[in-house]
Coordinates of C-alpha atoms in Angstrom, one line a residue:
M248 CA 8.8 -1.0 -18.0
K249 CA 6.0 -0.7 -20.5
H250 CA 4.2 2.4 -19.7
L251 CA 0.4 2.3 -19.9
T252 CA -2.1 4.9 -19.0
I253 CA -2.4 7.5 -16.2
I254 CA -5.7 8.7 -15.0
C255 CA -5.3 12.2 -13.7
L256 CA -8.2 13.6 -11.6
A257 CA -7.9 17.2 -10.7
F258 CA -9.9 17.9 -7.6
L259 CA -11.3 21.4 -7.8
L260 CA -12.5 22.5 -4.4
F261 CA -15.6 24.3 -4.0
C262 CA -9.1 -10.0 19.7
N263 CA -10.9 -7.0 21.0
L264 CA -10.0 -3.5 21.4
A265 CA -7.0 -3.2 23.5
I266 CA -6.6 -0.4 26.1
A267 CA -3.9 2.1 25.1
R268 CA -0.7 0.5 26.2
A269 CA 2.2 1.9 28.1
G270 CA 5.6 2.1 26.3
M271 CA 7.4 -1.1 25.4
S272 CA 11.0 -1.4 26.5
P273 CA 13.8 -3.9 26.0
G274 CA 16.1 -5.3 28.7
I275 CA 18.7 -2.6 29.5
D276 CA 22.0 -2.7 31.5
P277 CA 21.3 -0.2 34.3
A278 CA 25.0 0.9 34.2
S279 CA 24.8 1.9 30.5
G280 CA 22.7 5.1 31.2
V281 CA 20.5 4.1 28.2
V282 CA 16.7 4.5 28.3
I283 CA 14.6 3.1 25.4
D284 CA 10.9 3.3 24.9
V285 CA 8.7 2.2 21.9
D286 CA 5.0 3.1 21.8
S287 CA 2.6 2.0 19.1
W288 CA -0.3 4.1 18.0
L289 CA -2.3 0.9 17.2
D290 CA -2.7 -1.7 19.8
V291 CA -3.8 -4.6 17.6
C292 CA -2.0 -5.9 14.5
P293 CA -3.8 -4.7 11.3
P294 CA -4.1 -7.0 8.3
A295 CA -2.2 -4.5 6.0
G296 CA -0.8 -1.0 5.9
M297 CA 1.8 0.7 8.1
V298 CA 1.9 0.9 11.8
P299 CA 3.3 4.1 13.4
L300 CA 5.8 3.4 16.2
K301 CA 7.1 6.3 18.3
V302 CA 10.7 5.5 19.4
S303 CA 12.4 7.3 22.2
I304 CA 16.1 6.7 23.0
H305 CA 18.1 8.5 25.7
N306 CA 21.9 7.9 25.4
G307 CA 23.5 8.5 28.8
D308 CA 26.9 7.3 27.6
S309 CA 29.9 9.5 26.9
Q310 CA 30.0 8.6 23.2
S311 CA 27.6 8.3 20.3
H312 CA 25.8 5.0 19.6
T313 CA 23.5 3.5 16.9
W314 CA 20.5 1.2 17.7
T315 CA 18.7 -0.9 15.1
L316 CA 14.9 -1.5 15.4
N317 CA 13.7 -4.5 13.5
V318 CA 9.9 -4.9 13.1
G319 CA 8.9 -8.3 11.7
N320 CA 5.5 -9.3 10.3
G321 CA 4.4 -12.7 9.2
N322 CA 2.0 -15.5 9.9
G323 CA 1.8 -15.7 13.6
Y324 CA 0.8 -19.4 13.6
G325 CA 4.0 -20.5 11.9
S326 CA 2.4 -22.3 8.9
G327 CA 3.4 -20.3 5.9
G328 CA 2.9 -16.6 5.3
S329 CA 5.4 -14.1 4.0
G330 CA 8.0 -12.4 6.2
L331 CA 8.3 -8.6 6.1
I332 CA 11.0 -6.8 8.1
T333 CA 11.2 -3.1 8.5
S334 CA 14.7 -2.1 9.7
T335 CA 15.6 1.3 11.0
D336 CA 18.9 2.6 12.4
I337 CA 18.7 5.3 15.1
T338 CA 21.8 7.2 16.0
V339 CA 21.9 9.3 19.3
E340 CA 24.8 11.5 20.3
A341 CA 26.3 11.3 23.7
G342 CA 24.1 12.7 26.5
R343 CA 21.2 13.4 24.0
K344 CA 17.7 12.1 23.6
V345 CA 16.1 11.4 20.2
E346 CA 12.4 10.8 19.5
T347 CA 11.4 9.6 16.1
T348 CA 8.5 7.8 14.4
V349 CA 9.1 4.6 12.5
Y350 CA 6.4 3.4 10.0
A351 CA 6.5 -0.4 10.0
A352 CA 5.0 -2.2 7.0
V353 CA 2.5 -5.0 7.4
S354 CA 2.1 -7.4 4.5
L355 CA -1.4 -8.5 3.8
Q356 CA -1.8 -12.3 4.5
K357 CA -3.9 -13.9 1.8
N358 CA -6.2 -15.5 4.4
A359 CA -7.9 -12.3 5.7
G360 CA -9.4 -14.3 8.6
Y361 CA -8.3 -14.7 12.2
N362 CA -4.7 -15.9 11.4
Y363 CA -3.1 -12.9 9.8
G364 CA 0.3 -12.2 11.1
N365 CA 1.5 -10.7 14.4
I366 CA 4.1 -8.0 14.6
T367 CA 7.3 -8.6 16.6
L368 CA 9.7 -5.9 17.7
N369 CA 13.4 -6.2 18.4
I370 CA 16.0 -3.5 19.1
T371 CA 19.7 -4.1 19.3
G372 CA 22.6 -1.8 20.3
Y373 CA 24.7 -0.5 23.2
G374 CA 23.3 -1.3 26.6
V375 CA 20.6 -3.7 25.4
T376 CA 20.6 -7.0 27.2
N377 CA 17.3 -8.4 25.9
S378 CA 16.4 -7.1 22.5
Y379 CA 12.8 -8.4 22.5
L380 CA 9.9 -6.0 22.9
A381 CA 6.3 -6.9 23.3
G382 CA 4.7 -7.0 19.9
L383 CA 1.2 -6.4 18.5
N384 CA -1.1 -9.5 18.4
V385 CA -3.9 -10.3 16.1
N386 CA -7.5 -9.4 17.0
S387 CA -8.7 -13.0 17.0
S388 CA -11.9 -14.7 18.1
G389 CA -11.9 -17.8 15.9
R390 CA -14.8 -16.5 13.8
N391 CA -14.8 -16.9 10.1
N392 CA -15.8 -13.3 9.4
N393 CA -13.9 -10.1 10.3
T394 CA -14.9 -6.5 9.9
Q395 CA -12.5 -4.2 8.2
Y396 CA -9.9 -2.6 10.5
I397 CA -11.6 0.2 12.5
G398 CA -9.8 2.9 14.4
M399 CA -11.8 4.5 17.2
S400 CA -10.7 7.4 19.4
K401 CA -10.5 7.1 23.1
V402 CA -13.5 9.4 23.7
L403 CA -15.8 7.3 21.6
S404 CA -14.4 3.8 22.4
V405 CA -14.9 4.2 26.2
K406 CA -18.6 4.6 25.5
G407 CA -19.2 2.6 22.4
W408 CA -16.8 -0.3 21.8
S409 CA -18.2 -2.9 24.2
P410 CA -21.8 -2.6 23.0
L411 CA -20.6 -2.4 19.4
K412 CA -18.6 -5.6 19.9
D413 CA -21.6 -7.3 21.4
K414 CA -23.8 -6.2 18.5
F415 CA -21.3 -7.7 16.0
E416 CA -20.3 -10.8 17.8
N417 CA -23.5 -11.9 19.6
P418 CA -25.8 -13.7 17.1
K419 CA -28.7 -13.8 19.6
S420 CA -28.8 -10.0 19.9
S421 CA -28.1 -8.9 16.3
G422 CA -28.1 -11.9 14.0
Q423 CA -24.4 -11.3 13.2
D424 CA -21.4 -13.5 14.1
T425 CA -18.6 -11.2 13.0
N426 CA -15.3 -10.4 14.7
L427 CA -15.0 -6.7 15.3
V428 CA -11.4 -5.8 14.4
G429 CA -9.8 -2.6 15.4
S430 CA -7.9 -0.5 17.9
E431 CA -8.4 2.3 20.3
I432 CA -6.3 5.3 19.2
R433 CA -5.0 8.3 21.0
M434 CA -5.8 11.3 18.8
E435 CA -3.4 13.5 20.7
D436 CA -0.7 11.2 19.3
A437 CA -2.1 11.1 15.8
P438 CA 0.6 10.6 13.1
E439 CA 2.0 13.5 11.0
D440 CA 2.4 11.3 8.0
W441 CA -0.3 9.8 5.8
R442 CA 1.3 6.3 6.1
G443 CA 0.3 6.2 9.8
Y444 CA -3.4 6.0 8.8
S445 CA -3.0 3.5 5.9
A446 CA -4.0 0.5 8.0
L447 CA -7.4 1.9 8.8
A448 CA -10.6 1.3 6.8
Q449 CA -12.4 3.8 8.9
L450 CA -11.5 6.3 11.6
W451 CA -14.1 7.4 14.2
M452 CA -13.5 10.4 16.4
D453 CA -15.2 13.1 18.5
G454 CA -15.5 16.7 17.2
G455 CA -13.5 18.0 20.1
E456 CA -10.6 15.7 19.2
W457 CA -10.6 17.0 15.6
I458 CA -10.5 20.6 16.9
A459 CA -7.5 19.8 19.2
M460 CA -5.5 18.0 16.5
S461 CA -2.3 19.7 15.2
E462 CA -2.3 21.1 11.7
A463 CA 0.4 18.6 10.7
S464 CA -1.7 15.6 11.8
K465 CA -4.8 17.0 10.1
T466 CA -2.9 17.4 6.8
A467 CA -1.6 13.9 7.0
M468 CA -5.1 12.6 7.7
L469 CA -6.5 14.5 4.8
D470 CA -3.8 13.0 2.5
W471 CA -5.0 9.5 3.6
V472 CA -8.7 10.5 3.1
A473 CA -7.8 11.7 -0.5
M474 CA -6.6 8.2 -1.2
G475 CA -10.0 6.8 -0.2
G476 CA -10.0 6.9 3.6
R477 CA -13.2 7.4 5.6
V478 CA -13.4 9.6 8.7
F479 CA -16.5 9.9 10.8
I480 CA -16.7 12.8 13.2
L481 CA -19.4 12.7 15.9
T482 CA -19.8 16.2 17.4
S483 CA -22.2 18.4 19.3
E484 CA -24.2 20.9 17.4
A485 CA -22.3 23.7 19.1
N486 CA -18.9 22.4 17.8
K487 CA -19.9 22.0 14.2
A488 CA -18.8 25.4 13.2
L489 CA -15.5 25.0 15.0
L490 CA -14.6 22.0 12.8
K491 CA -13.8 24.4 10.0
L492 CA -14.5 21.9 7.3
S493 CA -15.7 22.6 3.7
P494 CA -19.5 22.8 3.3
T495 CA -21.1 19.3 3.6
I496 CA -23.6 17.7 1.4
N497 CA -25.9 15.6 3.6
G498 CA -23.2 15.8 6.3
V499 CA -20.5 14.5 4.0
V500 CA -17.3 16.4 3.0
R501 CA -15.8 14.9 -0.2
H502 CA -12.0 15.0 -0.3
G503 CA -10.3 13.3 -3.2
A504 CA -11.5 9.7 -3.3
G505 CA -12.5 9.7 0.3
E506 CA -15.0 11.3 2.6
I507 CA -15.4 13.0 6.0
T508 CA -18.8 12.4 7.5
V509 CA -20.0 14.7 10.2
S510 CA -22.9 13.6 12.5
T511 CA -24.4 15.1 15.6
W512 CA -24.4 13.1 18.8
S513 CA -25.1 13.6 22.4
S514 CA -22.0 12.5 24.4
D515 CA -24.2 10.5 26.8
K516 CA -25.7 8.3 24.2
F517 CA -23.5 6.4 21.7
P518 CA -25.2 6.0 18.2
L519 CA -24.8 2.2 18.2
D520 CA -27.0 1.3 15.2
Y521 CA -25.6 4.1 13.0
V522 CA -22.0 3.2 13.7
A523 CA -22.6 -0.5 13.1
T524 CA -24.3 0.3 9.8
Q525 CA -21.3 2.3 8.6
I526 CA -18.8 -0.4 9.6
N527 CA -20.8 -3.0 7.7
K528 CA -20.6 -0.7 4.6
S529 CA -16.8 -0.7 4.9
N530 CA -16.8 -4.5 4.5
D531 CA -18.0 -4.1 0.9
N532 CA -15.3 -1.6 -0.3
G533 CA -12.6 -1.3 2.3
L534 CA -9.0 -1.3 1.2
H535 CA -8.1 -4.7 2.7
K536 CA -11.0 -6.3 0.8
Q537 CA -9.8 -4.6 -2.4
L538 CA -6.3 -6.0 -1.8
N539 CA -7.8 -9.5 -1.5
S540 CA -9.7 -9.1 -4.8
Y541 CA -6.9 -9.4 -7.4
D542 CA -7.6 -12.4 -9.5
T543 CA -7.7 -13.6 -13.1
N544 CA -9.9 -10.7 -14.0
W545 CA -7.1 -8.2 -13.4
S546 CA -6.5 -7.5 -17.1
L547 CA -3.2 -5.7 -16.5
S548 CA -1.6 -9.0 -15.3
K549 CA -2.2 -10.5 -18.7
T550 CA -0.1 -7.8 -20.5
V551 CA 3.3 -9.4 -19.6
G552 CA 2.4 -12.9 -20.9
E553 CA 3.3 -16.1 -19.2
L554 CA 6.7 -17.7 -18.4
K555 CA 7.4 -20.6 -20.7
L556 CA 9.8 -23.4 -19.9
N557 CA 11.8 -24.9 -22.7
T558 CA 11.5 -28.5 -21.6
A559 CA 13.6 -29.8 -24.5
L560 CA 16.5 -27.5 -23.7
I561 CA 16.4 -28.3 -19.9
F562 CA 16.1 -32.1 -20.6
G563 CA 19.1 -31.9 -23.0
F564 CA 21.1 -30.0 -20.4
I565 CA 20.4 -32.6 -17.7
V566 CA 21.4 -35.4 -20.1
I567 CA 24.7 -33.7 -21.1
F568 CA 25.5 -32.8 -17.5
G569 CA 24.7 -36.3 -16.3
A570 CA 27.0 -37.8 -19.0
L571 CA 29.8 -35.4 -18.2
V572 CA 29.8 -35.7 -14.4
G573 CA 29.2 -39.5 -14.6
P574 CA 30.6 -41.8 -17.3
V575 CA 32.8 -39.2 -19.0
N576 CA 34.3 -38.0 -15.8
L577 CA 34.7 -41.5 -14.3
F578 CA 36.2 -43.3 -17.3
W579 CA 37.8 -40.5 -19.3
F580 CA 38.9 -37.5 -17.1
A581 CA 39.6 -39.7 -14.1
G582 CA 40.1 -43.2 -15.4
M583 CA 41.8 -46.1 -13.8
G584 CA 44.9 -45.0 -11.9
R585 CA 43.8 -41.4 -12.0
R586 CA 40.8 -41.5 -9.6
Q587 CA 42.3 -38.7 -7.5
R588 CA 41.4 -36.3 -10.3
L589 CA 37.7 -36.6 -9.2
F590 CA 38.5 -34.2 -6.4
W591 CA 39.0 -31.4 -8.9
T592 CA 37.2 -32.6 -12.1
T593 CA 33.9 -33.0 -10.5
P594 CA 33.8 -29.4 -9.0
L595 CA 35.1 -28.0 -12.3
I596 CA 32.3 -29.8 -14.2
S597 CA 29.7 -28.6 -11.7
L598 CA 31.0 -25.0 -12.0
A599 CA 31.0 -25.1 -15.8
A600 CA 27.5 -26.6 -15.8
S601 CA 26.3 -23.8 -13.4
A602 CA 27.8 -21.2 -15.7
S603 CA 26.3 -22.8 -18.8
L604 CA 22.9 -23.0 -17.1
M605 CA 23.1 -19.3 -16.2
A606 CA 24.0 -18.6 -19.8
L607 CA 21.0 -20.6 -21.0
M608 CA 18.7 -18.8 -18.7
M609 CA 20.0 -15.4 -19.9
L610 CA 19.5 -16.5 -23.5
Q611 CA 16.0 -17.8 -22.9
D612 CA 14.7 -15.2 -20.4
G613 CA 17.1 -12.3 -20.8
L614 CA 18.4 -9.9 -18.0
G615 CA 16.0 -7.8 -16.0
G616 CA 12.4 -7.9 -17.1
N617 CA 9.4 -6.1 -18.5
G618 CA 6.2 -4.9 -17.0
S619 CA 3.1 -2.7 -17.1
R620 CA 1.6 -0.3 -14.7
T621 CA -1.4 1.9 -14.2
V622 CA -1.0 5.1 -12.2
L623 CA -3.8 7.1 -10.7
A624 CA -2.8 10.7 -9.9
L625 CA -5.3 12.8 -7.9
L626 CA -4.3 16.4 -8.0
M627 CA -5.3 18.5 -5.0
P628 CA -4.4 22.1 -6.2
V629 CA -5.6 23.8 -3.0
Q630 CA -3.5 21.5 -0.8
K631 CA -0.7 21.5 -3.4
R632 CA -0.6 17.7 -3.3
M633 CA -0.4 14.8 -5.8
I634 CA -1.9 11.6 -4.4
I635 CA -0.5 8.5 -6.2
T636 CA -1.9 5.0 -6.3
Q637 CA -0.1 2.6 -8.6
E638 CA -0.8 -1.0 -9.7
Q639 CA 2.0 -2.8 -11.5
V640 CA 2.9 -6.3 -12.8
S641 CA 6.2 -7.6 -14.1
K642 CA 7.7 -10.7 -15.7
T643 CA 11.4 -11.2 -14.9
G644 CA 14.3 -13.1 -16.4
V645 CA 17.6 -13.2 -14.6
L646 CA 18.0 -10.4 -12.0
L647 CA 21.6 -9.4 -11.2
G648 CA 20.3 -7.2 -8.3
R649 CA 16.9 -7.2 -6.5
G650 CA 17.3 -4.2 -4.2
F651 CA 16.2 -0.6 -5.1
S652 CA 16.1 2.8 -3.5
K653 CA 13.0 4.4 -2.0
E654 CA 13.0 7.8 -3.5
E655 CA 10.1 9.0 -1.4
P656 CA 8.0 7.8 1.5
S657 CA 5.6 5.2 0.2
W658 CA 3.7 2.1 0.9
M659 CA 4.4 -1.0 -1.3
Q660 CA 2.1 -4.1 -1.0
P661 CA 2.8 -7.4 -2.8
L662 CA -0.3 -8.6 -4.6
D663 CA -1.6 -12.1 -4.9
W664 CA -3.4 -13.3 -8.0
R665 CA -3.3 -16.5 -10.0
N666 CA -3.9 -17.4 -13.6
N667 CA -5.5 -20.7 -14.5
N668 CA -2.4 -22.8 -14.5
N669 CA -0.3 -20.7 -12.1
N670 CA 2.6 -20.8 -14.6
G671 CA 5.3 -18.6 -13.0
Y672 CA 3.1 -17.1 -10.4
Y673 CA 3.6 -17.5 -6.7
N674 CA 1.6 -16.3 -3.8
P675 CA 3.8 -14.1 -1.6
Q676 CA 1.3 -14.1 1.2
D677 CA 1.0 -17.9 1.5
D678 CA 4.5 -19.0 0.6
A679 CA 6.9 -19.0 3.5
R680 CA 9.9 -19.1 1.3
H681 CA 9.6 -15.4 0.4
S682 CA 10.7 -12.5 2.5
F683 CA 10.7 -8.7 2.1
T684 CA 12.9 -6.1 3.8
E685 CA 12.7 -2.4 3.8
T686 CA 14.5 0.5 5.5
P687 CA 13.6 4.2 5.3
T688 CA 15.6 4.5 2.0
F689 CA 15.9 0.9 0.5
R690 CA 13.8 -2.2 -0.3
S691 CA 15.3 -5.6 -0.8
G692 CA 14.4 -9.3 -0.8
D693 CA 11.7 -10.9 -2.8
W694 CA 9.8 -7.8 -3.9
F695 CA 11.2 -8.9 -7.3
S696 CA 12.5 -12.4 -8.0
S697 CA 14.3 -13.9 -10.9
R698 CA 12.1 -15.7 -13.4
A699 CA 8.8 -14.8 -11.8
I700 CA 5.5 -12.9 -12.5
Q701 CA 4.7 -10.6 -9.7
G702 CA 2.5 -7.6 -8.9
Q703 CA 2.5 -4.8 -6.4
M704 CA 0.3 -1.9 -5.3
L705 CA 2.1 1.3 -4.3
Q706 CA 0.9 4.6 -2.8
A707 CA 2.7 7.9 -2.2
V708 CA 1.9 11.5 -1.5
R709 CA 4.1 14.3 -2.9
P710 CA 4.0 18.1 -2.9
S711 CA 3.0 19.4 -6.3
R712 CA 1.7 22.5 -7.9
A713 CA 0.4 20.6 -11.0
A714 CA -3.1 21.4 -11.9
I715 CA -5.6 21.5 -14.8
E716 CA -7.0 25.0 -15.1
V717 CA -10.2 25.6 -17.0
K718 CA -11.2 29.2 -18.0
F719 CA -14.7 29.9 -19.1
S720 CA -15.6 32.7 -21.5
T721 CA -18.0 35.5 -20.5
D722 CA -20.1 34.2 -23.4
P723 CA -22.1 31.3 -21.9
T724 CA -22.3 29.6 -25.4
A725 CA -18.6 29.7 -26.0
A726 CA -16.3 26.8 -25.3
P727 CA -13.9 27.0 -22.3
S728 CA -10.1 26.7 -22.7
V729 CA -7.9 24.3 -20.7
L730 CA -4.3 24.8 -19.4
S731 CA -2.3 21.9 -17.9
S732 CA 0.8 22.3 -15.7
I733 CA 1.1 18.5 -15.3
E734 CA 4.6 17.3 -16.4
T735 CA 3.4 14.7 -18.8
P736 CA 1.3 15.5 -22.0
L737 CA -2.4 14.6 -21.8
R738 CA -4.0 12.5 -24.5
K739 CA -7.5 13.6 -23.5
V740 CA -9.1 15.9 -21.0
F741 CA -12.7 15.9 -20.0
I742 CA -14.5 18.3 -17.7
K743 CA -18.0 18.4 -16.5
D744 CA -19.1 22.0 -15.7
E745 CA -21.5 23.1 -13.0
T746 CA -24.5 22.9 -15.4
G747 CA -23.7 19.2 -16.2
H748 CA -22.3 19.8 -19.7
F749 CA -19.2 17.9 -20.8
W750 CA -16.3 19.5 -22.6
M751 CA -13.2 17.7 -24.1
A752 CA -9.8 18.5 -25.5
E753 CA -7.1 16.3 -27.0
D754 CA -3.3 16.3 -27.0
V755 CA -2.8 18.9 -24.3
G756 CA 0.9 19.5 -23.7
T757 CA 2.4 20.9 -20.5
G758 CA 1.9 24.6 -20.4
E759 CA -0.2 24.6 -23.5
K760 CA -3.5 26.4 -23.5
K761 CA -6.1 24.7 -25.7
L762 CA -9.7 25.4 -26.7
M763 CA -12.1 22.6 -25.7
K764 CA -15.0 21.3 -27.7
A765 CA -18.5 20.2 -26.7
S766 CA -18.8 16.6 -25.6
N767 CA -21.6 14.5 -24.0
T768 CA -22.2 11.9 -21.4
Q769 CA -22.0 9.0 -23.7
E770 CA -18.6 10.0 -25.1
F771 CA -17.2 10.6 -21.5
N772 CA -18.7 7.3 -20.2
A773 CA -17.2 5.3 -23.1
W774 CA -13.8 6.8 -22.6
F775 CA -13.8 6.4 -18.8
N776 CA -15.1 2.9 -18.7
E777 CA -12.7 1.7 -21.4
L778 CA -9.8 3.3 -19.5
V779 CA -10.6 2.0 -16.1
S780 CA -11.9 -1.5 -17.0
K781 CA -9.0 -2.1 -19.4
N782 CA -6.1 -1.3 -17.1
S783 CA -7.2 -1.0 -13.5
G784 CA -7.3 -3.4 -10.6
P785 CA -9.6 -3.3 -7.5
V786 CA -7.8 -0.4 -5.7
I787 CA -7.7 2.0 -8.6
S788 CA -11.1 1.0 -9.9
T789 CA -12.7 1.6 -6.5
A790 CA -11.2 5.1 -6.3
T791 CA -12.1 6.1 -9.8
N792 CA -15.6 4.9 -9.5
R793 CA -16.1 7.1 -6.5
L794 CA -15.1 10.1 -8.6
F795 CA -17.0 9.1 -11.7
G796 CA -18.7 12.0 -13.6
L797 CA -18.6 14.6 -10.8
P798 CA -19.2 18.3 -11.7
S799 CA -16.3 20.7 -11.3
Y800 CA -13.8 17.9 -11.8
A801 CA -11.3 17.4 -14.6
Y802 CA -10.5 13.9 -15.9
A803 CA -7.4 13.3 -18.0
E804 CA -5.4 10.5 -19.6
G805 CA -1.7 10.9 -19.5
S806 CA 0.7 9.6 -22.1
N807 CA 3.8 8.8 -20.0
A808 CA 3.5 7.0 -16.7
S809 CA 7.2 7.3 -15.9
K810 CA 6.9 11.0 -15.2
I811 CA 4.6 10.4 -12.3
A812 CA 5.0 6.8 -11.2
V813 CA 6.5 5.7 -7.9
K814 CA 9.9 4.2 -8.8
S815 CA 10.7 0.6 -8.0
L816 CA 13.3 -1.8 -9.5
P817 CA 15.0 0.0 -12.4
A818 CA 15.9 -3.2 -14.2
I819 CA 12.3 -3.7 -15.2

């Protein structure tokens, strides 16, 4: 894969809302001693992201058994839409009970309106007589406009969801005619993995619920916020100090590319207008809107070129094949008195033609493929985290294998964009021919197809001690020095100190301490805008623009994306 740039940002700290459902269970043979329960943290199917499913299996049998949970996602109306299946095997020893969380992927449907796909759940294995479990339906009202997907905790939704729904959906009272999309969520069951929050555009919760959250759930939520997530905490004045958050600026705690907003409220009066205003803001920059915004302006998609069809070669092949399988076969290989030979000459000619066609494709398009990617790495030194967002595009020839290992927990979303003549492009969200499958350790199906141009957005969070350290001299007029522990060399590093002055260093190697030189706003802006506008699509551009030119941040351009990138198909 052709490696483009990395932007490394080192963060230096100073349908309606469904009532939380009971567990879903398949049909079970009572004599088996098996008890299976599946519970979803979200009650409505989101348009994209991953849905946390808590699976509980008690094996009352005298021997070990394995059950397979398949979660399917596609267009619920049966007219197109890609199919995505998340498959997970769960083994339970005899007489034991296992509880685990499965993160089921939801593939964004191109039409972000009311008809994005439902989620269906099936579980098979010992003792199961009816594998179907109740799934998650769409939040549908038939309106043309949807809000971004909103998560609201039980404490707030009991008081505020109904009037909020009326405000959005009743044109007479508010002038809006918008479907309020979202789910009530139980903060006591909050996921302990960032992927569990990936479907949300905003998360609203009460201060008491934040205080009661486990440290693992808070850490996972903060990882998601660093990617660009938005959390709103409504709390009493007395509870503000108990939140133990970093100091706020106008009530906002900045964390990576995202924010936590803290507001005071009285539990007997829901701040309806304030909440509605913030939800409307998410419609302009929410992740699902970003995913729907890849189009011909995504410059990275142009780096791989277009697929070209050699029409003369194909026409010549058809003519030769037609002559061989027709007249030559009929009058030469299996002439008069030898017609029985057609039973083996025709299959042989067809097999030879198929092999020749495959050889022609390999000669024309080659094996594997080539591609380009842009990787945004946000370094969180205090949390010892590296937050990865990756946009990539590829052009393939003949693929001998399309499956690939998942080396780390990640979210992978097929992207839809078109060039002017659609040459070699297909829409994985609208075209029902394409299907995607993933297990906890492997992806297969049409993530990559032979002779196609495709794009994906990937996100991952990994532990990392990498950082960009800046040391200032005791002399206020002297230049600072910079030291990078990032595993890839850095072409350029910019910092903006607390006084607003810019400093820059070039060719900073791993573990190399380098003296910086004075820079200015114009030089930084030119570098930043060129880097982002040249290589970044909507998701990365939105994140980097939120972090543009902040004091006490370091901004760097890496020279080798492969050191940091989320791995996918190795043949590209």
